[in-house]
Each structure stands twice: as structure tokens, then as C-alpha cells.
Short mmCIF file of N, CA and C in Angstrom, two decimals:
data_model
loop_
_atom_site.label_atom_id
_atom_site.label_comp_id
_atom_site.label_asym_id
_atom_site.label_seq_id
_atom_site.Cartn_x
_atom_site.Cartn_y
_atom_site.Cartn_z
N UNK Q 1 -40.14 -43.30 -28.62
CA UNK Q 1 -40.55 -41.95 -28.34
C UNK Q 1 -40.29 -41.58 -26.87
N UNK Q 2 -40.58 -42.56 -25.99
CA UNK Q 2 -40.35 -42.33 -24.58
C UNK Q 2 -38.87 -42.10 -24.29
N UNK Q 3 -38.01 -42.85 -24.97
CA UNK Q 3 -36.57 -42.70 -24.77
C UNK Q 3 -36.08 -41.33 -25.19
N UNK Q 4 -36.66 -40.77 -26.22
CA UNK Q 4 -36.28 -39.43 -26.69
C UNK Q 4 -36.65 -38.40 -25.63
N UNK Q 5 -37.87 -38.52 -25.05
CA UNK Q 5 -38.30 -37.59 -24.02
C UNK Q 5 -37.36 -37.64 -22.82
N UNK Q 6 -37.01 -38.86 -22.38
CA UNK Q 6 -36.10 -39.01 -21.24
C UNK Q 6 -34.70 -38.48 -21.57
N UNK Q 7 -34.27 -38.68 -22.79
CA UNK Q 7 -32.96 -38.18 -23.19
C UNK Q 7 -32.93 -36.65 -23.17
N UNK Q 8 -33.98 -36.04 -23.71
CA UNK Q 8 -34.07 -34.58 -23.73
C UNK Q 8 -34.16 -34.05 -22.29
N UNK Q 9 -34.97 -34.69 -21.46
CA UNK Q 9 -35.11 -34.30 -20.07
C UNK Q 9 -33.77 -34.41 -19.33
N UNK Q 10 -33.01 -35.46 -19.58
CA UNK Q 10 -31.71 -35.65 -18.95
C UNK Q 10 -30.73 -34.57 -19.40
N UNK Q 11 -30.74 -34.24 -20.67
CA UNK Q 11 -29.84 -33.20 -21.19
C UNK Q 11 -30.18 -31.85 -20.57
N UNK Q 12 -31.47 -31.52 -20.49
CA UNK Q 12 -31.90 -30.26 -19.88
C UNK Q 12 -31.49 -30.22 -18.41
N UNK Q 13 -31.68 -31.31 -17.69
CA UNK Q 13 -31.31 -31.38 -16.28
C UNK Q 13 -29.81 -31.16 -16.09
N UNK Q 14 -29.00 -31.81 -16.89
CA UNK Q 14 -27.55 -31.66 -16.81
C UNK Q 14 -27.14 -30.23 -17.13
N UNK Q 15 -27.75 -29.66 -18.14
CA UNK Q 15 -27.44 -28.28 -18.53
C UNK Q 15 -27.78 -27.31 -17.40
N UNK Q 16 -28.97 -27.44 -16.81
CA UNK Q 16 -29.40 -26.57 -15.72
C UNK Q 16 -28.47 -26.74 -14.51
N UNK Q 17 -28.15 -27.97 -14.17
CA UNK Q 17 -27.28 -28.24 -13.02
C UNK Q 17 -25.89 -27.65 -13.24
N UNK Q 18 -25.38 -27.74 -14.44
CA UNK Q 18 -24.05 -27.24 -14.75
C UNK Q 18 -23.99 -25.72 -14.62
N UNK Q 19 -24.93 -25.01 -15.20
CA UNK Q 19 -24.87 -23.56 -15.23
C UNK Q 19 -25.36 -22.89 -13.96
N UNK Q 20 -26.19 -23.54 -13.18
CA UNK Q 20 -26.62 -22.92 -11.93
C UNK Q 20 -25.60 -23.12 -10.82
N UNK Q 21 -24.73 -24.10 -10.96
CA UNK Q 21 -23.73 -24.33 -9.92
C UNK Q 21 -22.46 -23.52 -10.15
N UNK Q 22 -22.31 -22.89 -11.30
CA UNK Q 22 -21.13 -22.09 -11.59
C UNK Q 22 -21.23 -20.74 -10.89
N UNK Q 23 -20.13 -20.28 -10.31
CA UNK Q 23 -20.08 -18.98 -9.66
C UNK Q 23 -19.26 -18.03 -10.51
N UNK Q 24 -19.54 -16.76 -10.34
CA UNK Q 24 -18.79 -15.73 -11.04
C UNK Q 24 -17.47 -15.53 -10.32
N UNK Q 25 -16.34 -15.79 -11.00
CA UNK Q 25 -15.02 -15.67 -10.38
C UNK Q 25 -14.65 -14.23 -10.06
N UNK Q 26 -15.29 -13.26 -10.70
CA UNK Q 26 -14.93 -11.87 -10.47
C UNK Q 26 -15.25 -11.42 -9.05
N UNK Q 27 -16.17 -12.09 -8.38
CA UNK Q 27 -16.51 -11.73 -7.01
C UNK Q 27 -15.36 -11.99 -6.05
N UNK Q 28 -14.53 -12.97 -6.34
CA UNK Q 28 -13.46 -13.31 -5.42
C UNK Q 28 -12.15 -12.58 -5.71
N UNK Q 29 -12.09 -11.83 -6.78
CA UNK Q 29 -10.87 -11.10 -7.13
C UNK Q 29 -10.79 -9.82 -6.30
N UNK Q 30 -9.73 -9.65 -5.52
CA UNK Q 30 -9.61 -8.42 -4.72
C UNK Q 30 -9.37 -7.21 -5.61
N UNK Q 31 -9.81 -6.05 -5.13
CA UNK Q 31 -9.62 -4.81 -5.88
C UNK Q 31 -8.13 -4.43 -5.89
N UNK Q 32 -7.79 -3.45 -6.72
CA UNK Q 32 -6.39 -2.99 -6.79
C UNK Q 32 -5.93 -2.43 -5.44
N UNK Q 33 -6.82 -1.69 -4.77
CA UNK Q 33 -6.43 -1.13 -3.48
C UNK Q 33 -6.29 -2.23 -2.42
N UNK Q 34 -7.14 -3.26 -2.49
CA UNK Q 34 -7.00 -4.39 -1.55
C UNK Q 34 -5.67 -5.11 -1.78
N UNK Q 35 -5.31 -5.30 -3.05
CA UNK Q 35 -4.03 -5.95 -3.37
C UNK Q 35 -2.87 -5.08 -2.90
N UNK Q 36 -2.98 -3.78 -3.11
CA UNK Q 36 -1.91 -2.86 -2.69
C UNK Q 36 -1.79 -2.85 -1.16
N UNK Q 37 -2.92 -2.89 -0.46
CA UNK Q 37 -2.90 -2.93 1.00
C UNK Q 37 -2.13 -4.16 1.49
N UNK Q 38 -2.40 -5.29 0.88
CA UNK Q 38 -1.70 -6.53 1.25
C UNK Q 38 -0.20 -6.39 1.01
N UNK Q 39 0.16 -5.81 -0.14
CA UNK Q 39 1.58 -5.62 -0.47
C UNK Q 39 2.24 -4.66 0.52
N UNK Q 40 1.57 -3.55 0.83
CA UNK Q 40 2.14 -2.57 1.75
C UNK Q 40 2.31 -3.13 3.16
N UNK Q 41 1.41 -4.01 3.57
CA UNK Q 41 1.51 -4.60 4.90
C UNK Q 41 2.71 -5.54 5.02
N UNK Q 42 3.21 -6.01 3.89
CA UNK Q 42 4.49 -6.73 3.85
C UNK Q 42 4.53 -7.91 4.84
N UNK Q 43 3.41 -8.61 4.93
CA UNK Q 43 3.30 -9.76 5.85
C UNK Q 43 3.66 -9.39 7.29
N UNK Q 44 3.42 -8.14 7.67
CA UNK Q 44 3.72 -7.70 9.03
C UNK Q 44 5.18 -7.36 9.27
N UNK Q 45 5.99 -7.45 8.23
CA UNK Q 45 7.42 -7.18 8.34
C UNK Q 45 7.68 -5.69 8.09
N UNK Q 46 8.67 -5.15 8.78
CA UNK Q 46 9.03 -3.74 8.61
C UNK Q 46 9.61 -3.47 7.23
N UNK Q 47 9.43 -2.23 6.78
CA UNK Q 47 10.17 -1.70 5.65
C UNK Q 47 11.34 -0.92 6.24
N UNK Q 48 12.53 -1.09 5.70
CA UNK Q 48 13.73 -0.40 6.18
C UNK Q 48 14.41 0.28 5.00
N UNK Q 49 15.35 1.16 5.30
CA UNK Q 49 16.04 1.89 4.23
C UNK Q 49 16.81 0.95 3.32
N UNK Q 50 16.63 1.15 2.03
CA UNK Q 50 17.37 0.40 1.04
C UNK Q 50 18.66 1.12 0.68
N UNK Q 51 19.35 0.63 -0.31
CA UNK Q 51 20.65 1.19 -0.69
C UNK Q 51 20.55 2.62 -1.21
N UNK Q 52 19.38 3.01 -1.75
CA UNK Q 52 19.21 4.38 -2.24
C UNK Q 52 18.80 5.35 -1.13
N UNK Q 53 18.49 4.83 0.05
CA UNK Q 53 18.24 5.65 1.23
C UNK Q 53 17.13 6.66 1.10
N UNK Q 54 17.41 7.88 1.58
CA UNK Q 54 16.43 8.96 1.62
C UNK Q 54 17.03 10.19 0.95
N UNK Q 55 16.23 10.83 0.11
CA UNK Q 55 16.65 12.11 -0.46
C UNK Q 55 15.64 13.18 -0.05
N UNK Q 56 16.14 14.39 0.10
CA UNK Q 56 15.30 15.56 0.35
C UNK Q 56 15.68 16.59 -0.69
N UNK Q 57 14.72 16.95 -1.52
CA UNK Q 57 14.96 17.89 -2.62
C UNK Q 57 16.15 17.45 -3.47
N UNK Q 58 16.31 16.14 -3.63
CA UNK Q 58 17.36 15.58 -4.48
C UNK Q 58 18.69 15.36 -3.79
N UNK Q 59 18.83 15.76 -2.53
CA UNK Q 59 20.08 15.58 -1.80
C UNK Q 59 19.96 14.42 -0.83
N UNK Q 60 21.03 13.67 -0.70
CA UNK Q 60 21.05 12.51 0.19
C UNK Q 60 21.00 12.95 1.65
N UNK Q 61 19.96 12.50 2.37
CA UNK Q 61 19.82 12.80 3.80
C UNK Q 61 19.64 11.50 4.59
N UNK Q 62 20.13 10.42 4.03
CA UNK Q 62 19.97 9.10 4.64
C UNK Q 62 20.49 9.07 6.08
N UNK Q 63 21.60 9.75 6.34
CA UNK Q 63 22.19 9.71 7.68
C UNK Q 63 21.24 10.27 8.75
N UNK Q 64 20.34 11.16 8.37
CA UNK Q 64 19.38 11.72 9.33
C UNK Q 64 18.32 10.70 9.73
N UNK Q 65 18.21 9.63 8.95
CA UNK Q 65 17.18 8.62 9.20
C UNK Q 65 17.79 7.25 9.49
N UNK Q 66 19.00 7.23 10.04
CA UNK Q 66 19.66 5.96 10.36
C UNK Q 66 18.76 5.12 11.26
N UNK Q 67 18.58 3.87 10.90
CA UNK Q 67 17.73 2.97 11.68
C UNK Q 67 16.25 3.13 11.44
N UNK Q 68 15.87 3.87 10.38
CA UNK Q 68 14.45 4.09 10.09
C UNK Q 68 13.76 2.76 9.78
N UNK Q 69 12.59 2.58 10.39
CA UNK Q 69 11.75 1.42 10.12
C UNK Q 69 10.31 1.90 9.99
N UNK Q 70 9.59 1.31 9.04
CA UNK Q 70 8.18 1.63 8.83
C UNK Q 70 7.41 0.33 8.83
N UNK Q 71 6.38 0.27 9.67
CA UNK Q 71 5.50 -0.89 9.69
C UNK Q 71 4.11 -0.40 9.30
N UNK Q 72 3.58 -0.97 8.23
CA UNK Q 72 2.28 -0.55 7.71
C UNK Q 72 1.23 -1.58 8.07
N UNK Q 73 0.19 -1.11 8.74
CA UNK Q 73 -0.92 -1.97 9.11
C UNK Q 73 -2.14 -1.65 8.26
N UNK Q 74 -3.30 -2.07 8.71
CA UNK Q 74 -4.55 -1.84 8.00
C UNK Q 74 -4.98 -0.39 8.22
N UNK Q 75 -4.45 0.50 7.39
CA UNK Q 75 -4.71 1.93 7.43
C UNK Q 75 -4.08 2.62 8.65
N UNK Q 76 -3.07 1.98 9.23
CA UNK Q 76 -2.28 2.56 10.31
C UNK Q 76 -0.81 2.36 9.98
N UNK Q 77 0.05 3.08 10.71
CA UNK Q 77 1.49 2.87 10.54
C UNK Q 77 2.20 3.18 11.85
N UNK Q 78 3.38 2.61 11.99
CA UNK Q 78 4.29 2.96 13.08
C UNK Q 78 5.68 3.11 12.48
N UNK Q 79 6.48 3.97 13.10
CA UNK Q 79 7.85 4.17 12.62
C UNK Q 79 8.83 4.16 13.79
N UNK Q 80 10.08 3.92 13.45
CA UNK Q 80 11.20 4.12 14.37
C UNK Q 80 12.17 5.04 13.66
N UNK Q 81 12.72 5.99 14.39
CA UNK Q 81 13.71 6.94 13.85
C UNK Q 81 13.17 7.70 12.64
N UNK Q 82 11.94 8.19 12.76
CA UNK Q 82 11.29 8.87 11.65
C UNK Q 82 11.52 10.36 11.56
N UNK Q 83 12.27 10.94 12.50
CA UNK Q 83 12.55 12.37 12.51
C UNK Q 83 11.26 13.18 12.43
N UNK Q 84 10.48 13.13 13.49
CA UNK Q 84 9.23 13.90 13.56
C UNK Q 84 9.55 15.36 13.28
N UNK Q 85 8.80 16.05 12.47
CA UNK Q 85 7.49 15.75 11.91
C UNK Q 85 7.51 15.12 10.51
N UNK Q 86 8.67 14.73 10.00
CA UNK Q 86 8.68 14.07 8.68
C UNK Q 86 7.87 12.78 8.77
N UNK Q 87 8.16 11.98 9.78
CA UNK Q 87 7.37 10.77 10.09
C UNK Q 87 7.08 10.80 11.58
N UNK Q 88 5.82 10.77 11.94
CA UNK Q 88 5.42 10.66 13.34
C UNK Q 88 5.65 9.21 13.78
N UNK Q 89 5.75 8.96 15.09
CA UNK Q 89 5.94 7.59 15.57
C UNK Q 89 4.79 6.65 15.19
N UNK Q 90 3.59 7.20 15.04
CA UNK Q 90 2.45 6.38 14.60
C UNK Q 90 1.39 7.30 14.02
N UNK Q 91 0.49 6.70 13.26
CA UNK Q 91 -0.57 7.50 12.65
C UNK Q 91 -1.47 6.65 11.79
N UNK Q 92 -2.29 7.36 11.00
CA UNK Q 92 -3.26 6.72 10.12
C UNK Q 92 -3.03 7.14 8.68
N UNK Q 93 -3.53 6.34 7.77
CA UNK Q 93 -3.43 6.66 6.36
C UNK Q 93 -4.61 6.02 5.63
N UNK Q 94 -4.86 6.46 4.40
CA UNK Q 94 -5.89 5.85 3.56
C UNK Q 94 -5.56 6.15 2.11
N UNK Q 95 -6.11 5.34 1.23
CA UNK Q 95 -5.94 5.59 -0.20
C UNK Q 95 -6.76 6.82 -0.59
N UNK Q 96 -6.24 7.61 -1.52
CA UNK Q 96 -6.95 8.77 -2.04
C UNK Q 96 -7.77 8.33 -3.24
N UNK Q 97 -9.08 8.51 -3.18
CA UNK Q 97 -9.98 8.16 -4.28
C UNK Q 97 -9.77 6.74 -4.80
N UNK Q 98 -9.52 5.80 -3.90
CA UNK Q 98 -9.29 4.39 -4.26
C UNK Q 98 -8.15 4.20 -5.26
N UNK Q 99 -7.21 5.13 -5.26
CA UNK Q 99 -6.04 5.03 -6.13
C UNK Q 99 -4.94 4.31 -5.35
N UNK Q 100 -4.52 3.12 -5.80
CA UNK Q 100 -3.51 2.36 -5.05
C UNK Q 100 -2.12 3.01 -5.05
N UNK Q 101 -1.92 4.06 -5.84
CA UNK Q 101 -0.61 4.73 -5.90
C UNK Q 101 -0.57 6.03 -5.11
N UNK Q 102 -1.69 6.40 -4.48
CA UNK Q 102 -1.75 7.64 -3.71
C UNK Q 102 -2.36 7.38 -2.34
N UNK Q 103 -1.65 7.81 -1.30
CA UNK Q 103 -2.22 7.69 0.03
C UNK Q 103 -2.16 9.04 0.73
N UNK Q 104 -3.04 9.21 1.69
CA UNK Q 104 -3.07 10.41 2.51
C UNK Q 104 -2.71 9.99 3.93
N UNK Q 105 -1.60 10.53 4.42
CA UNK Q 105 -1.11 10.17 5.75
C UNK Q 105 -1.53 11.24 6.75
N UNK Q 106 -2.12 10.79 7.84
CA UNK Q 106 -2.52 11.67 8.94
C UNK Q 106 -3.38 12.85 8.49
N UNK Q 107 -4.14 12.65 7.43
CA UNK Q 107 -5.09 13.65 6.97
C UNK Q 107 -4.53 14.84 6.24
N UNK Q 108 -3.19 14.94 6.10
CA UNK Q 108 -2.66 16.13 5.45
C UNK Q 108 -1.45 15.93 4.55
N UNK Q 109 -0.88 14.76 4.52
CA UNK Q 109 0.31 14.54 3.70
C UNK Q 109 0.00 13.52 2.60
N UNK Q 110 0.03 14.00 1.35
CA UNK Q 110 -0.20 13.12 0.21
C UNK Q 110 1.10 12.43 -0.16
N UNK Q 111 1.05 11.10 -0.30
CA UNK Q 111 2.25 10.32 -0.60
C UNK Q 111 2.03 9.53 -1.88
N UNK Q 112 2.99 9.63 -2.80
CA UNK Q 112 2.97 8.82 -4.01
C UNK Q 112 3.69 7.52 -3.68
N UNK Q 113 3.03 6.40 -3.97
CA UNK Q 113 3.53 5.08 -3.62
C UNK Q 113 3.94 4.34 -4.89
N UNK Q 114 5.14 3.78 -4.87
CA UNK Q 114 5.60 2.92 -5.96
C UNK Q 114 6.17 1.67 -5.32
N UNK Q 115 5.59 0.52 -5.66
CA UNK Q 115 6.04 -0.72 -5.03
C UNK Q 115 6.32 -1.76 -6.11
N UNK Q 116 7.45 -2.45 -5.94
CA UNK Q 116 7.81 -3.56 -6.82
C UNK Q 116 7.98 -4.78 -5.93
N UNK Q 117 8.57 -5.83 -6.43
CA UNK Q 117 8.64 -7.10 -5.71
C UNK Q 117 8.97 -6.95 -4.23
N UNK Q 118 10.10 -6.39 -3.88
CA UNK Q 118 10.46 -6.22 -2.47
C UNK Q 118 10.94 -4.81 -2.16
N UNK Q 119 10.55 -3.86 -2.99
CA UNK Q 119 11.00 -2.48 -2.79
C UNK Q 119 9.81 -1.53 -2.77
N UNK Q 120 9.89 -0.54 -1.92
CA UNK Q 120 8.83 0.45 -1.76
C UNK Q 120 9.45 1.84 -1.82
N UNK Q 121 8.91 2.70 -2.67
CA UNK Q 121 9.36 4.09 -2.75
C UNK Q 121 8.19 4.99 -2.39
N UNK Q 122 8.42 5.88 -1.44
CA UNK Q 122 7.41 6.83 -0.98
C UNK Q 122 7.93 8.24 -1.24
N UNK Q 123 7.14 9.04 -1.95
CA UNK Q 123 7.53 10.41 -2.28
C UNK Q 123 6.47 11.37 -1.74
N UNK Q 124 6.90 12.37 -0.98
CA UNK Q 124 5.95 13.32 -0.40
C UNK Q 124 6.67 14.61 -0.03
N UNK Q 125 5.88 15.65 0.21
CA UNK Q 125 6.41 16.93 0.64
C UNK Q 125 6.05 17.15 2.10
N UNK Q 126 7.05 17.48 2.90
CA UNK Q 126 6.85 17.81 4.32
C UNK Q 126 6.86 19.32 4.45
N UNK Q 127 5.86 19.86 5.13
CA UNK Q 127 5.74 21.30 5.32
C UNK Q 127 5.89 21.71 6.78
N UNK Q 128 6.02 20.76 7.66
CA UNK Q 128 5.96 21.05 9.09
C UNK Q 128 7.25 21.63 9.64
N UNK Q 129 7.11 22.28 10.77
CA UNK Q 129 8.25 22.85 11.48
C UNK Q 129 8.46 22.02 12.74
N UNK Q 130 9.65 21.46 12.93
CA UNK Q 130 9.89 20.72 14.17
C UNK Q 130 9.90 21.67 15.36
N UNK Q 131 9.61 21.16 16.52
CA UNK Q 131 9.62 21.98 17.73
C UNK Q 131 10.99 22.62 17.90
N UNK Q 132 10.99 23.97 17.95
CA UNK Q 132 12.24 24.69 18.13
C UNK Q 132 13.10 24.76 16.89
N UNK Q 133 12.58 24.35 15.74
CA UNK Q 133 13.40 24.33 14.53
C UNK Q 133 12.95 25.34 13.50
N UNK Q 134 13.67 25.38 12.41
CA UNK Q 134 13.34 26.27 11.30
C UNK Q 134 12.59 25.49 10.24
N UNK Q 135 11.76 26.18 9.48
CA UNK Q 135 11.00 25.55 8.40
C UNK Q 135 11.93 24.88 7.40
N UNK Q 136 13.02 25.56 7.05
CA UNK Q 136 13.93 25.04 6.04
C UNK Q 136 14.61 23.74 6.47
N UNK Q 137 14.66 23.50 7.77
CA UNK Q 137 15.37 22.31 8.24
C UNK Q 137 14.63 21.02 7.93
N UNK Q 138 13.31 21.09 7.74
CA UNK Q 138 12.52 19.89 7.50
C UNK Q 138 11.73 19.96 6.20
N UNK Q 139 11.21 21.14 5.85
CA UNK Q 139 10.35 21.26 4.68
C UNK Q 139 11.09 20.87 3.41
N UNK Q 140 10.38 20.19 2.53
CA UNK Q 140 10.93 19.79 1.25
C UNK Q 140 10.32 18.50 0.75
N UNK Q 141 10.75 18.09 -0.44
CA UNK Q 141 10.24 16.85 -1.03
C UNK Q 141 11.16 15.70 -0.64
N UNK Q 142 10.58 14.71 0.00
CA UNK Q 142 11.32 13.54 0.45
C UNK Q 142 11.01 12.35 -0.43
N UNK Q 143 12.01 11.52 -0.60
CA UNK Q 143 11.83 10.25 -1.29
C UNK Q 143 12.52 9.18 -0.45
N UNK Q 144 11.70 8.26 0.06
CA UNK Q 144 12.21 7.15 0.87
C UNK Q 144 12.25 5.90 0.01
N UNK Q 145 13.42 5.29 -0.09
CA UNK Q 145 13.60 4.04 -0.83
C UNK Q 145 13.75 2.93 0.20
N UNK Q 146 12.73 2.09 0.29
CA UNK Q 146 12.67 1.08 1.34
C UNK Q 146 12.67 -0.33 0.77
N UNK Q 147 13.13 -1.26 1.59
CA UNK Q 147 13.11 -2.68 1.24
C UNK Q 147 12.56 -3.45 2.43
N UNK Q 148 12.14 -4.66 2.18
CA UNK Q 148 11.63 -5.50 3.25
C UNK Q 148 12.76 -5.88 4.21
N UNK Q 149 12.49 -5.80 5.51
CA UNK Q 149 13.51 -6.12 6.51
C UNK Q 149 13.84 -7.60 6.52
#
């Protein structure tokens, strides 16, 4: 009889120890926006123009952005050859409503983000007028096709 009590006690102890030491794995899984942020940061490497370049309203304008580079940080960005005001030399961005496919750049430009293994496509409308320029010269829908540098 004593052996049965000890056996039951040992089983209960093992059961309690097993289930109290287990952690919920869902706590360590990053959110979709956290995963997207990591992908966009590209290990600190620049995004540069890919073979599809840049289109504005469906027309190829890649030559206007020769040497374009985009570096995405933790809700910040820097660019080279961004043709201000299409891309400012630096600024801030954030996800819109925690949607990993939508970001708001500099508080006023909504960008649709599509990212695959090593390619990033950014689609947005520019409404700004460059200093001394005409609205038509910059305004329009842009699509940047970028790859990791």
C-alpha cells in the first residue's frame, strides 16, 4: 500500500514538474510587422534599383534616379539620389494600422510595400512640387523596384 502511495506521489510530481516548466512558444514569435521591419532593414544593407527600375504613371523614369539607394532603419530612412521631393535625403516612417504592407512616410505619403526574398517594390503617389518646378514634373504614381545591394 505504501508503494502505491509513493508511486502516485511520484507520478503527480513528475506531471506537475513537466507542465509548469513548459513555456508558451507564442510569446517568442515576432508579429508580422516586426518580421517585416527586420526584412525591410535588410541587415543594414542598402536597397538599390533592380532591373525593372522606376516607373511613374507607367512610364520608365529610371534614368532620373540613377544611383538611387535606400537604407531603411528602425522607422527611419536615408536615400541617395532620391530626386527630392519624391524621396527626401532622410526621414521617418511607420506602419499604418500595424499593416506590414502599408507604411506612412514622413507623415503624408502612403506607400504600398511588397517584399520577396531579395526584392522590394514600393508604390506611392507623389504630390509635391519641387523648388522652382511644375507640379506635373514630379506628381504621379511611382513604383520603385529595388534589390539588395
